[in-house]
Structures are given as C-alpha cells and as structure tokens.
Short mmCIF file of C-alpha atoms and ligand atoms in Angstrom, two decimals:
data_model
loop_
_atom_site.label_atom_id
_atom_site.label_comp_id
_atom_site.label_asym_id
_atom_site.label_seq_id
_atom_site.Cartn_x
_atom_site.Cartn_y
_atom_site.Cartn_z
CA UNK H 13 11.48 47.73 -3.94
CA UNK H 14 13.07 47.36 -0.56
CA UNK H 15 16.04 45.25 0.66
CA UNK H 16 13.72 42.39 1.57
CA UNK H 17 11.72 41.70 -1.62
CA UNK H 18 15.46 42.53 -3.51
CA UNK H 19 16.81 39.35 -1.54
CA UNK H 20 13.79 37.37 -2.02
CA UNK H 21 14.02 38.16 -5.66
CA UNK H 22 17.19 37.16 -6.16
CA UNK H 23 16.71 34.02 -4.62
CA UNK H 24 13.92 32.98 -6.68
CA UNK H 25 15.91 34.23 -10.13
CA UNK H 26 18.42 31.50 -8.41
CA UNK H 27 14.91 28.72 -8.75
CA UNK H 28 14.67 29.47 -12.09
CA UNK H 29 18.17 29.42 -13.39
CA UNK H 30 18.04 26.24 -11.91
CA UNK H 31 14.77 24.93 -13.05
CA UNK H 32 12.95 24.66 -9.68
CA UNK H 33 10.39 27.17 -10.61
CA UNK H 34 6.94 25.92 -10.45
CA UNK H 35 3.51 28.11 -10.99
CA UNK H 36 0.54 26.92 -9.23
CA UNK H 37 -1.68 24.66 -12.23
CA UNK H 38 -5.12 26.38 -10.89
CA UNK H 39 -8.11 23.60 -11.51
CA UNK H 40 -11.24 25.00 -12.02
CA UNK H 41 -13.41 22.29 -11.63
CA UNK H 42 -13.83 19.79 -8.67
CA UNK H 43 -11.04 17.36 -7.93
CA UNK H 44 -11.62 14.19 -9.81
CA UNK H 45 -10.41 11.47 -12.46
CA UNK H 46 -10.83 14.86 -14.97
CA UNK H 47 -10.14 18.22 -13.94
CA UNK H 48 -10.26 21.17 -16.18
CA UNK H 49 -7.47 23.75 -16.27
CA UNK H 50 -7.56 26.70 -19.08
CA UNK H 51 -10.69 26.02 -20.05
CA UNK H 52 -9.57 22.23 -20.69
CA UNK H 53 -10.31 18.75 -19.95
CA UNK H 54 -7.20 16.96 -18.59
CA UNK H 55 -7.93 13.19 -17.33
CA UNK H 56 -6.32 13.39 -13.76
CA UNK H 57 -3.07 11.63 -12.70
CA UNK H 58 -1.87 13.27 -9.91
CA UNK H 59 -4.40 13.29 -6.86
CA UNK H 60 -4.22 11.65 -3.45
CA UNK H 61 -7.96 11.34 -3.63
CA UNK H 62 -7.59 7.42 -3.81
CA UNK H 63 -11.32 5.82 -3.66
CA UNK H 64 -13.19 9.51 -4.97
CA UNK H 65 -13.94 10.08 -1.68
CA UNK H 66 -14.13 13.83 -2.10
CA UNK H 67 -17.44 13.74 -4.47
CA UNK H 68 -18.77 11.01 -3.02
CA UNK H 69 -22.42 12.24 -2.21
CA UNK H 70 -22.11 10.79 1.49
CA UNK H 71 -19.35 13.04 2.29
CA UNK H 72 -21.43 15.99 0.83
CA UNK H 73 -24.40 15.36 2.35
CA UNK H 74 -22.76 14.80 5.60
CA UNK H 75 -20.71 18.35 5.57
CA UNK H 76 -23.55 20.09 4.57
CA UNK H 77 -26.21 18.98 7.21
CA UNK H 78 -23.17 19.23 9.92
CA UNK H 79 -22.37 22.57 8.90
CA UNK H 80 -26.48 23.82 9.04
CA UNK H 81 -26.51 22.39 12.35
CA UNK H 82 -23.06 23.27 14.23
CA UNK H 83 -21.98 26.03 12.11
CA UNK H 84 -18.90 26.62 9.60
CA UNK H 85 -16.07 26.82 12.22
CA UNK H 86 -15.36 25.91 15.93
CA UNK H 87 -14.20 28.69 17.11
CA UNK H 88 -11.27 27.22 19.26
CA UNK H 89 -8.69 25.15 19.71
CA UNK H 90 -9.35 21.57 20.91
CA UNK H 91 -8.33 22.09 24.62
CA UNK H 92 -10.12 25.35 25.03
CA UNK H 93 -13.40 25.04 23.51
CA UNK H 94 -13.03 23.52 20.06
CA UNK H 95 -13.89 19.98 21.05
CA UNK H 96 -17.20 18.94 19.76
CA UNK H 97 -19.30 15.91 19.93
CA UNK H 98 -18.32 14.84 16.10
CA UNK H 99 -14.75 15.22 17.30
CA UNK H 100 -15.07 12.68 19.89
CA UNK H 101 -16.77 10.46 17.49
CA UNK H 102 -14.58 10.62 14.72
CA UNK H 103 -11.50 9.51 17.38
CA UNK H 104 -13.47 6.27 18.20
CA UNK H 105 -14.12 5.30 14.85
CA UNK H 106 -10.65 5.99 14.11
CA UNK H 107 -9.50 3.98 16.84
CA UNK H 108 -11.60 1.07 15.62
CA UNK H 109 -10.53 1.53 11.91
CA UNK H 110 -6.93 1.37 13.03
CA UNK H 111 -7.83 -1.32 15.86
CA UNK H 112 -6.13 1.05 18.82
CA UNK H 113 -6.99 1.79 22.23
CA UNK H 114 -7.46 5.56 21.21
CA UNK H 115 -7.35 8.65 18.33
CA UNK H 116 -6.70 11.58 18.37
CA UNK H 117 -7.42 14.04 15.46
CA UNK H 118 -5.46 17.27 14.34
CA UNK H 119 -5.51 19.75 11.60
CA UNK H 120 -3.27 18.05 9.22
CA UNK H 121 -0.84 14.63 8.28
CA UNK H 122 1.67 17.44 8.60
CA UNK H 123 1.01 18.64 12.27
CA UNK H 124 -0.03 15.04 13.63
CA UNK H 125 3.67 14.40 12.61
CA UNK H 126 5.00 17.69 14.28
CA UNK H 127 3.07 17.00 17.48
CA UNK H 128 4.03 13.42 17.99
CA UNK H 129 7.32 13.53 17.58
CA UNK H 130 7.78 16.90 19.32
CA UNK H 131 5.64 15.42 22.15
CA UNK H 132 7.01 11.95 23.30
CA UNK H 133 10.63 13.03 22.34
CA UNK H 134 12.73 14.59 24.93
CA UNK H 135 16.61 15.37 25.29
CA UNK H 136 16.98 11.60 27.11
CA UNK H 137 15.49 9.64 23.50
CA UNK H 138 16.63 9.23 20.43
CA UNK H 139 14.46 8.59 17.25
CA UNK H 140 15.95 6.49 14.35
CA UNK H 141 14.95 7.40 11.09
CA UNK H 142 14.85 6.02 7.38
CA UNK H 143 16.37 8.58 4.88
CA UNK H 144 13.11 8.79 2.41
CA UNK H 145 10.79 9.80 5.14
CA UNK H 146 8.12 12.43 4.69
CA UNK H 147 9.14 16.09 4.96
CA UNK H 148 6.74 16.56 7.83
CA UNK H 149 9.03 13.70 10.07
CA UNK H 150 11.96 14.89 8.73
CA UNK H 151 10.61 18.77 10.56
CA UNK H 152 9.21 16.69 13.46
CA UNK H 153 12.70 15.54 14.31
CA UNK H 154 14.21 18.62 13.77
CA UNK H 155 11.76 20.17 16.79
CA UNK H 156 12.83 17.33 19.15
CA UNK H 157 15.78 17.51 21.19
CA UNK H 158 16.19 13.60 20.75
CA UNK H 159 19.55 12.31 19.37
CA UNK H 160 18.85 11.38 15.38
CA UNK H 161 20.13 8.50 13.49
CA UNK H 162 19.38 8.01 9.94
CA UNK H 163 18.98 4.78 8.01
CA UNK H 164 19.57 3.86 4.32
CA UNK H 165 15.52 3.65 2.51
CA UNK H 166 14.21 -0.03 3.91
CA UNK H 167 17.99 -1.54 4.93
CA UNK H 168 17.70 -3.40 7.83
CA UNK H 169 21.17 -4.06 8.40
CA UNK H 170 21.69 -0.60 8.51
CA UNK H 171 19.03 -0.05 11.00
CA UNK H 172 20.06 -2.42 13.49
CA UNK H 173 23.29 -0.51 13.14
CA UNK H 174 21.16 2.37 14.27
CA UNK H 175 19.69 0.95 16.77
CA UNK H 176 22.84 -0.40 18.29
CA UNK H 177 24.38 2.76 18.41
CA UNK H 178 21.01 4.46 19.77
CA UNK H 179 21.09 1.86 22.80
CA UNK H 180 24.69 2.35 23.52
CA UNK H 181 24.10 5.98 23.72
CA UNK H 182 21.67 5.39 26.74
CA UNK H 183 18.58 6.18 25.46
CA UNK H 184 15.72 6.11 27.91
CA UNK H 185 13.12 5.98 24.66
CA UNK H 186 13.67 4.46 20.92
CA UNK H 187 11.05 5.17 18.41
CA UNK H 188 11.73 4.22 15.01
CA UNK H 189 9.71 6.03 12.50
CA UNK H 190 8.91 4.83 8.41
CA UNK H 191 6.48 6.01 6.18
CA UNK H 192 3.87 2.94 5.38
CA UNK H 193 4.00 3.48 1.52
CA UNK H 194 6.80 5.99 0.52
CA UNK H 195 5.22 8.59 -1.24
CA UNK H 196 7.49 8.62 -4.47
CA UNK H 197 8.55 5.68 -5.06
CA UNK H 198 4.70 3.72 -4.08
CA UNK H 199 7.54 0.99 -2.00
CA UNK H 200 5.85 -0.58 0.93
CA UNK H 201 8.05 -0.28 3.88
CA UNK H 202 9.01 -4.01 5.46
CA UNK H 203 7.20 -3.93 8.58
CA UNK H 204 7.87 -7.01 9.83
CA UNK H 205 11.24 -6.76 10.30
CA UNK H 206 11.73 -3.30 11.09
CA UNK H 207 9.01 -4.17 13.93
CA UNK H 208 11.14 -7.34 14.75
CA UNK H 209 14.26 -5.51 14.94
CA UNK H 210 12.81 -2.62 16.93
CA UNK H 211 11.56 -5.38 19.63
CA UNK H 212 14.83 -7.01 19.95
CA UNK H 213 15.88 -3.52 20.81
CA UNK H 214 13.20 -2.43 23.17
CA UNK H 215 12.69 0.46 20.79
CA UNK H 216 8.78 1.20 19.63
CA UNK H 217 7.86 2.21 16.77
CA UNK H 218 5.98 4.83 14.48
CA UNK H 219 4.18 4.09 10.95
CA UNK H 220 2.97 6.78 9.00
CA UNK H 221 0.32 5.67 6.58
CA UNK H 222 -0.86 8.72 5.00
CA UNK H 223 -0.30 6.81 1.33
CA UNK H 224 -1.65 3.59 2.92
CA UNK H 225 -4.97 3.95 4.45
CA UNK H 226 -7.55 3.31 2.22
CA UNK H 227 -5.09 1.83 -0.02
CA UNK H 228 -3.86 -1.32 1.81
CA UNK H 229 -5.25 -3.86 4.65
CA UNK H 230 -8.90 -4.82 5.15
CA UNK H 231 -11.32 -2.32 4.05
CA UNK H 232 -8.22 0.44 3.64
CA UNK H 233 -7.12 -0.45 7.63
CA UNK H 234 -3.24 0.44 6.23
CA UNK H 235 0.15 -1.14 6.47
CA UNK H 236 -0.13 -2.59 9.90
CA UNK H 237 -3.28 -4.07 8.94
CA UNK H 238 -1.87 -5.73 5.62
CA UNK H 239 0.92 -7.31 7.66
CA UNK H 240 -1.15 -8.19 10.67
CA UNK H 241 0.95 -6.26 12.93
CA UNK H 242 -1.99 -5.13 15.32
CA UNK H 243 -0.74 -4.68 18.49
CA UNK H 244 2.79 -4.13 17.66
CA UNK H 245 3.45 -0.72 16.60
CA UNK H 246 2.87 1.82 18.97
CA UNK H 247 2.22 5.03 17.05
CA UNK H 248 0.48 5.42 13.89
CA UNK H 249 0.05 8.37 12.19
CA UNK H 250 -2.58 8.98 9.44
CA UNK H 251 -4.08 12.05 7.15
CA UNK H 252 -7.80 12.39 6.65
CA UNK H 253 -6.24 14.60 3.32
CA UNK H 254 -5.51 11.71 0.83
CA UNK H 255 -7.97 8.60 0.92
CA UNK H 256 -10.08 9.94 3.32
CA UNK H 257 -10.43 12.28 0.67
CA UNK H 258 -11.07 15.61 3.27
CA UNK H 259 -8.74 17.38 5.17
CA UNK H 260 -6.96 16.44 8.80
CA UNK H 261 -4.41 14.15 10.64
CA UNK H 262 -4.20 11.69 13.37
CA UNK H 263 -2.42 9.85 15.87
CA UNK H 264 -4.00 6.61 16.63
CA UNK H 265 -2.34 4.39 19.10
CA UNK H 266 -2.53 4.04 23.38
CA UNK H 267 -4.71 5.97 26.09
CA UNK H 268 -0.96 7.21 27.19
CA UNK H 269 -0.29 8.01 23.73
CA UNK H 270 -3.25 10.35 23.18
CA UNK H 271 -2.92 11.79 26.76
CA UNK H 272 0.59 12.54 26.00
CA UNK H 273 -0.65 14.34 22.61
CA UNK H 274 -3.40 16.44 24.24
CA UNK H 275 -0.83 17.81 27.28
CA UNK H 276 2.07 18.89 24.94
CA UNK H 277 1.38 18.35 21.49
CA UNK H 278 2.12 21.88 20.63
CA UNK H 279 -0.06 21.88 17.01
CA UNK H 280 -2.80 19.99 18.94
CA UNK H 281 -2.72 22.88 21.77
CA UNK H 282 -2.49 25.99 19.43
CA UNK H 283 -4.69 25.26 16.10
CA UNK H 284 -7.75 25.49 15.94
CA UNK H 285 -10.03 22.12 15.79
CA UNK H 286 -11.23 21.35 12.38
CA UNK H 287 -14.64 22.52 11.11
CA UNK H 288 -17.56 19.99 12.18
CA UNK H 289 -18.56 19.69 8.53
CA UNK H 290 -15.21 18.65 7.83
CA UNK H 291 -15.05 16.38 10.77
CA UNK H 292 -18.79 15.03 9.55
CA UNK H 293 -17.18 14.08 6.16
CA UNK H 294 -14.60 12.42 7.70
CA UNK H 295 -16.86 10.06 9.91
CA UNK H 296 -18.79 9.63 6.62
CA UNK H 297 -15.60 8.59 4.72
CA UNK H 298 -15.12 6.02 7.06
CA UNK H 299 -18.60 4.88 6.88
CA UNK H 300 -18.10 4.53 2.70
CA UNK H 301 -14.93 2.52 3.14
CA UNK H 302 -16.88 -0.27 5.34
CA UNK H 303 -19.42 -0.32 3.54
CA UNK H 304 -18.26 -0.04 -0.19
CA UNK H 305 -14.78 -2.21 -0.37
CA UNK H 306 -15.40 -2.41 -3.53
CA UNK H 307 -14.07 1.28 -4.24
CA UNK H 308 -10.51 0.07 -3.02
CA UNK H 309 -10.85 -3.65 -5.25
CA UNK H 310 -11.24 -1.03 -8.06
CA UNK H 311 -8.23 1.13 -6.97
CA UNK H 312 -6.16 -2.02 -7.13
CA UNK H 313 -7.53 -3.00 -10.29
CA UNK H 314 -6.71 0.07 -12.04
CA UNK H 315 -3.65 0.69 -10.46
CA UNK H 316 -2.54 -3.02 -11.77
CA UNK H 317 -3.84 -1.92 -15.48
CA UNK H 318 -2.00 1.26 -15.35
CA UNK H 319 1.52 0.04 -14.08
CA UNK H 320 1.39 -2.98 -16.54
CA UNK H 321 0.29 -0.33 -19.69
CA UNK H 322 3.60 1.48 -18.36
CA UNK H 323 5.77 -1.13 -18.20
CA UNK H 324 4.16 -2.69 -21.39
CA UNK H 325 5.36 0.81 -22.83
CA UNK H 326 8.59 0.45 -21.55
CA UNK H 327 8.42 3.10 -18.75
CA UNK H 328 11.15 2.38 -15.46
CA UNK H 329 8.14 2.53 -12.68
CA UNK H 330 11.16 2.12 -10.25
CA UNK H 331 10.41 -0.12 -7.09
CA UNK H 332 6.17 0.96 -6.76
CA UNK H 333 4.00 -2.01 -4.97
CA UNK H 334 0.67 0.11 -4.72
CA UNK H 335 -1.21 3.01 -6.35
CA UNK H 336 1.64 5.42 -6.66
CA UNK H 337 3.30 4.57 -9.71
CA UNK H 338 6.58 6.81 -10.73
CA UNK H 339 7.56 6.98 -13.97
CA UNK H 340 11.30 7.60 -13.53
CA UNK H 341 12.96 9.18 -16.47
CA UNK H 342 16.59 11.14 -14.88
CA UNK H 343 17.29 14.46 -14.95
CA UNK H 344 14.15 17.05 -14.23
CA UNK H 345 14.04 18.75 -17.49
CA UNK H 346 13.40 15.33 -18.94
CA UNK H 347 10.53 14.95 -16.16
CA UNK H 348 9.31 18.48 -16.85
CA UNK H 349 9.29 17.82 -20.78
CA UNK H 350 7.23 14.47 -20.35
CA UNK H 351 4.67 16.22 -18.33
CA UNK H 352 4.07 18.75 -20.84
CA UNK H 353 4.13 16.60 -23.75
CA UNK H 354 1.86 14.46 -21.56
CA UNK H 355 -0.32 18.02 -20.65
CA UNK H 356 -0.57 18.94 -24.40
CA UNK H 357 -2.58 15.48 -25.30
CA UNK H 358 -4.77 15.69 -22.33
CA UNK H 359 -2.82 14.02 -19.02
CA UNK H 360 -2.36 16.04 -16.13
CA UNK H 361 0.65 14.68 -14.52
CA UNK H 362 2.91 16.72 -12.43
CA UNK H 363 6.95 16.61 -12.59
CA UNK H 364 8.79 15.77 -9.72
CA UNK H 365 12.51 16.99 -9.65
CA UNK H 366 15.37 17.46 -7.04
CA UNK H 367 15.76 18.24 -4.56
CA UNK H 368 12.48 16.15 -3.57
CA UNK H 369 14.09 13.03 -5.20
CA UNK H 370 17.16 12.64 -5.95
CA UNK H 371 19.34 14.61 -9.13
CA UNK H 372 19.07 11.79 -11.58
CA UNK H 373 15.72 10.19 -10.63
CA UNK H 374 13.49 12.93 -11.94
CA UNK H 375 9.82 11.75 -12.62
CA UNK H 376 6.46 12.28 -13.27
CA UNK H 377 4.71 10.63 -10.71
CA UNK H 378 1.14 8.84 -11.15
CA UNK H 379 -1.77 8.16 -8.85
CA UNK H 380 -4.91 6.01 -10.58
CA UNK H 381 -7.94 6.27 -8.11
CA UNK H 382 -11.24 4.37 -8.57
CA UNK H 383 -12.93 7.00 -9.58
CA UNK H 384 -10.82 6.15 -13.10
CA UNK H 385 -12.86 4.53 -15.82
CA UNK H 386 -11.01 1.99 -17.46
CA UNK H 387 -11.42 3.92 -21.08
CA UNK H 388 -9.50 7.35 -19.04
CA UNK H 389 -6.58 5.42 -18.09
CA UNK H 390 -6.85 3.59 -21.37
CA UNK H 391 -6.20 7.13 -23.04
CA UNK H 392 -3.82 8.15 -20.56
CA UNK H 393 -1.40 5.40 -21.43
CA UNK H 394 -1.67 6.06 -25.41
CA UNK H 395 -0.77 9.76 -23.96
CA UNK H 396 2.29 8.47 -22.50
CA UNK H 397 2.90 6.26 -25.73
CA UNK H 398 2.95 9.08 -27.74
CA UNK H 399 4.85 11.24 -25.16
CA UNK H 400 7.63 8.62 -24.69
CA UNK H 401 8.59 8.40 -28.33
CA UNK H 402 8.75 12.15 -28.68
CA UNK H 403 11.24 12.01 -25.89
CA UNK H 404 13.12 9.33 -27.41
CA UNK H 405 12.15 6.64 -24.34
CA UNK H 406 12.37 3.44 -26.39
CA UNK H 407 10.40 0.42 -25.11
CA UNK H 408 12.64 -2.22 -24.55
CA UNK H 409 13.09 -4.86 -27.18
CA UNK H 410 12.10 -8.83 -26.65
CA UNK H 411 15.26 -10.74 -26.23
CA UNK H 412 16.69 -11.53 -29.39
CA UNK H 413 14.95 -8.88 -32.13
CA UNK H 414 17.45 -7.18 -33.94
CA UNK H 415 18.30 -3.55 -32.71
CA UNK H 416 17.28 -0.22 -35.13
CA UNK H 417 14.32 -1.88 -36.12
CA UNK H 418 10.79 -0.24 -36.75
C1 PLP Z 5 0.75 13.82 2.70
C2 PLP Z 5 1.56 13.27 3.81
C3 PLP Z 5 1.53 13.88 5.06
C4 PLP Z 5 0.80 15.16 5.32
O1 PLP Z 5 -0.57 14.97 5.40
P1 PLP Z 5 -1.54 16.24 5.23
O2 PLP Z 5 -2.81 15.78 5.82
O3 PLP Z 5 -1.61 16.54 3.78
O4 PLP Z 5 -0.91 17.35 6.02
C5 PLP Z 5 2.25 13.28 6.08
N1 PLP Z 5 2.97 12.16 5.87
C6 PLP Z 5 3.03 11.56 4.67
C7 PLP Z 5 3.85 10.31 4.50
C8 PLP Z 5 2.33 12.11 3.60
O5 PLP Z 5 2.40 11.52 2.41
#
C-alpha cells in the first residue's frame, strides 16, 4: 500500500472510532413508499421523492419516447452544442411554474447553487447568510470572493445586524440567501420579513426551495408562492432531484439573471446539459403537478398523520412545519440505534449525526410522500412504538398521572 491510500486509511479508521462511518444501504428495487434491501421489504422513510413522481407512468413514458427520438445523451455542454429544443421548453415552463421572467436549467440543486452564487458575486458584494443553509450555498460562498456574514437559523434581529454591517462595508451588491424549507429540521424560513428587511436594505435576495417545490404554494409553486412574495425575491433556486422526482437544478428569476448565468456560470459553461429523456421527464413532472394537485393534498395529509402518530408517541419532531419530520433523539449512537431497531421491524429510516446537525441533536429524519398508503405509515409508527420503548424514549405522561406507572 502506498503513502496515499496509508493516509487515507488512517483517516477513515479516525470515521469509525468516531462513529461517522456509513456503508452505502444498496436498494434493489425502484425508489418508492417500499424499497427492498437484502432481499427485504422495508416501507420507505427517507426519500425526497415527495408526490411519487419518479414511477409515475407520465414521467416514464415521457423519458422513454424522448430518449428513442433524441438519443440517450447530448453530447455537449449547454453553450456549445448541448442545448436542445426540450431544454428551452423546460426553462419556460419553469419560469411559469415559478411565475419569473426566465429559467435556466443545470445539472444539479448542487451546481445551480455553485453557479449563482459564483456568478453574480464579485470582490465589490457581499452575501449574508443564515447558519443552517444547504452545503451546496455554504460551497457557493466559499467560490465567491464576496465578503460573508453569517446569521443565527431564522433571527431577524441578527440579520439586520448583518445587513448593517454589510452596507457599512460598501457593498455595491447584497444578496441574502435561505433555504425555503431547511432540510433537517422541515422549518419554513420567514420570508416575509427576511424579504422586508432585505428591501429596507437595498439588498436582494435568494430562496432555495429544493425541499419546497412541490411541497408548498399552489400546485407545489414553493415558498415564495405560499407567502405571495411573487415579484420580490430575485433569485430562486430549485432541484428537479426531490419533488420533481428526476434529476437537475435551476435558477429561475430575471432575463439579467439568466444572462448573467449563461456568460459565467462556471457549472453551467463546463457540464454537460442533461439527457433529453431526463429533461422530457422533467417537463412531464410539471405537467402531473398541474394537473393532479391532489398528489400534494395527499402529501400533506400524510405528512399531518405521521407527525401527529410521532408526537402521539412521544417523539421531539423539533421545529418541522412540512413533510420533513425529524425525530430528534441526542447523541448519534442513539440516532444510529433507533434506525436499526427501526430497520429490524421493517422501516427504512436513515440516521443523521454530527457534524451535519449539531453534537446533541442526532436524529433519524423522516420524509412521508403520497405515494404512502395510509396502512404503511400506519405500520411505520407501531415500528417506531416498539423502537422507542426499546430505547427507553418514554412518551410523555398527561398532566397529573402518577410517574412509574405501566
Ligand atoms: C438537495 C438540495 C440541493 C441539491 O439538489 P440536487 O439536485 O440534489 O443537487 C440544494 N439545496 C438544497 C436546500 C437541497 O436540499
């Protein structure tokens, strides 16, 4: 073994003395409200795949009759020669979806995050931050040359702090950037004022509703749509990966804003365009969520079942106002032990430890979808019953019953 793997070695014996080892859980079955693993049947907890999207026969039949007719790839990137009719069409009907001037569509959430911020961010800006954003802003900034300033998760004191210091530092741009829906906690961010405060400031901002579309607002429109903010926040960012149920990203916002992207995003100029059966799936998906709301009614109505049954059971579910429902139980052994007391009576449900939340806030974190039957999550929660007073997490008792009792 040479010097290199030794050092990598010893770095991942470091993971696993500290419990941060993880294998891959390989599914070997499509992704759905059951998957099987092992030869198994697990009912499914942890997907993005929000309103089933991803079987939906729609979606198939699109991909499949896009692919026969314009091939598996595209050959290019989008500025070379990787920009195909369906691309163009997918941008307008995500520019109506998220009621913008203009789209534009990249490979992933993860680079439309990269490429935005990298791309209307210079030396002269500064981009103001809160603390629990997703990874992918978090490396966005970093790429940027803009001055950062964090702000404590949803405190708006604190980010009119920011944003005092940001102007007194003679910014020529402000953008201040939130996730939509946090992505483990489920929290909604508070739009309205953080778009309020940003306007008293002259600062714009930057939503990023990869856990929100399809989830909140009129037929899944997102966050700005749910608080009727059209108009006022100048950059969203959304995935085509989680609701969508397929696999992309995109910017959605002004004709200058998509110019901008196209000259200097760099992960819009140097990946390659997605497939056009992927891209067909996508237009598709937006198609379904028109013209079936009734797949995101049922998301909300099994999310609502799910969180009471956890709360019923005594379960902290921590701050969650949508879909994404943590069940928040301290350290990360405690979160890995749930999950596999949880995986042993049928429940796949991932742990989530540090550093991705914080030491003490371990949790095994739940997404219902509509695909869901009512009898699955009916299951699930007798799962997490059972789980819960293995682990010795005690319902809490009505006010007044004595303690020790049955
Ligand atoms: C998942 C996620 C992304 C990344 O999207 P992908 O399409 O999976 O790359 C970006 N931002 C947030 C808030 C996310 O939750």
């Amino acid at each position: 073994m040479s010097d290199f793997e030794e050092s990598l070695g010893e770095e991942l014996s470091e993971l696993r003395r500290e419990g941060r080892w993880h294998p891959l859980t390989v599914l070997e079955s499509p992704q759905d409200s059951e998957v099987e693993i092992g030869g198994k049947r697990f009912i499914n907890l942890c997907s993005n795949n929000y309103l089933g999207l991803n079987t939906h026969p729609h979606l198939i039949e699109a991909a499949i009759a896009a692919t026969k007719k314009w091939g598996a790839g595209s050959g290019a990137v989008r500025t070379i020669a990787g920009t195909q009719l369906l691309h163009e069409e997918l941008e307008q009907k995500l520019a109506v979806f998220k009621g913008t001037r203009a789209a534009l569509t990249l490979p992933s959430g993860f680079t439309a995050n990269l490429a935005v911020l990298g791309s209307v961010l210079g030396e002269a800006d500064a981009v103001v931050s809160d603390e629990l954003n997703h990874a992918s802003i978090i490396d966005g900034i970093r790429l940027t040359k803009a001055r950062r300033y964090l702000f404590p998760h949803k405190d708006m004191p604190g980010l009119e702090q920011r944003l005092t210091e940001a102007r007194g530092g003679g910014a020529r741009r402000i953008l201040v950037v939130t996730d939509g829906v946090f992505s483990m906690d489920g929290d909604i961010a508070p739009l309205p004022e953080i778009v309020e405060l940003a306007e008293a400031y002259g600062a714009a901002v930057m939503v990023d509703d990869a856990h929100a579309s399809g989830v909140l607002g009129r037929n899944g429109r997102g966050s700005i749509d749910h608080f009727q903010l059209e108009g006022r926040v100048q950059v969203q960012v959304g995935t085509l990966s989680k609701a969508v149920g397929v696999l992309g990203g995109y910017v959605a916002g002004s004709q200058e804003l998509r110019d901008t992207l196209i000259h200097s995003g760099r992960p819009f100029l140097f990946s390659t365009s997605q497939p056009p059966g992927v891209v067909a799936a996508c237009i598709a998906a937006l198609e379904v969520m028109e013209k079936e709301p009734e797949l995101q009614a049922r998301l909300w109505e099994n999310a609502r079942h799910f969180k009471a049954g956890l709360e019923q059971l005594g379960f902290d579910c921590g701050q969650s106002e949508t879909p994404i429902t943590p069940v928040i139980v301290g350290e990360g052994e405690r979160a890995v032990a749930l999950s596999d007391e949880l995986r042993q009576r049928g429940v796949f449900a991932t742990p989530i430890g540090f550093p991705t939340v914080a030491r003490d806030r371990g949790r095994v974190r739940t997404i219902v979808t509509a695909a869901h039957t009512m009898a699955q999550l009916d299951r699930a929660l007798e799962a997490f019953a059972d789980a819960g007073r293995i682990l010795g997490i005690e319902p809490p008792r009505p006010a007044g019953a004595p303690a020790g009792g049955a």
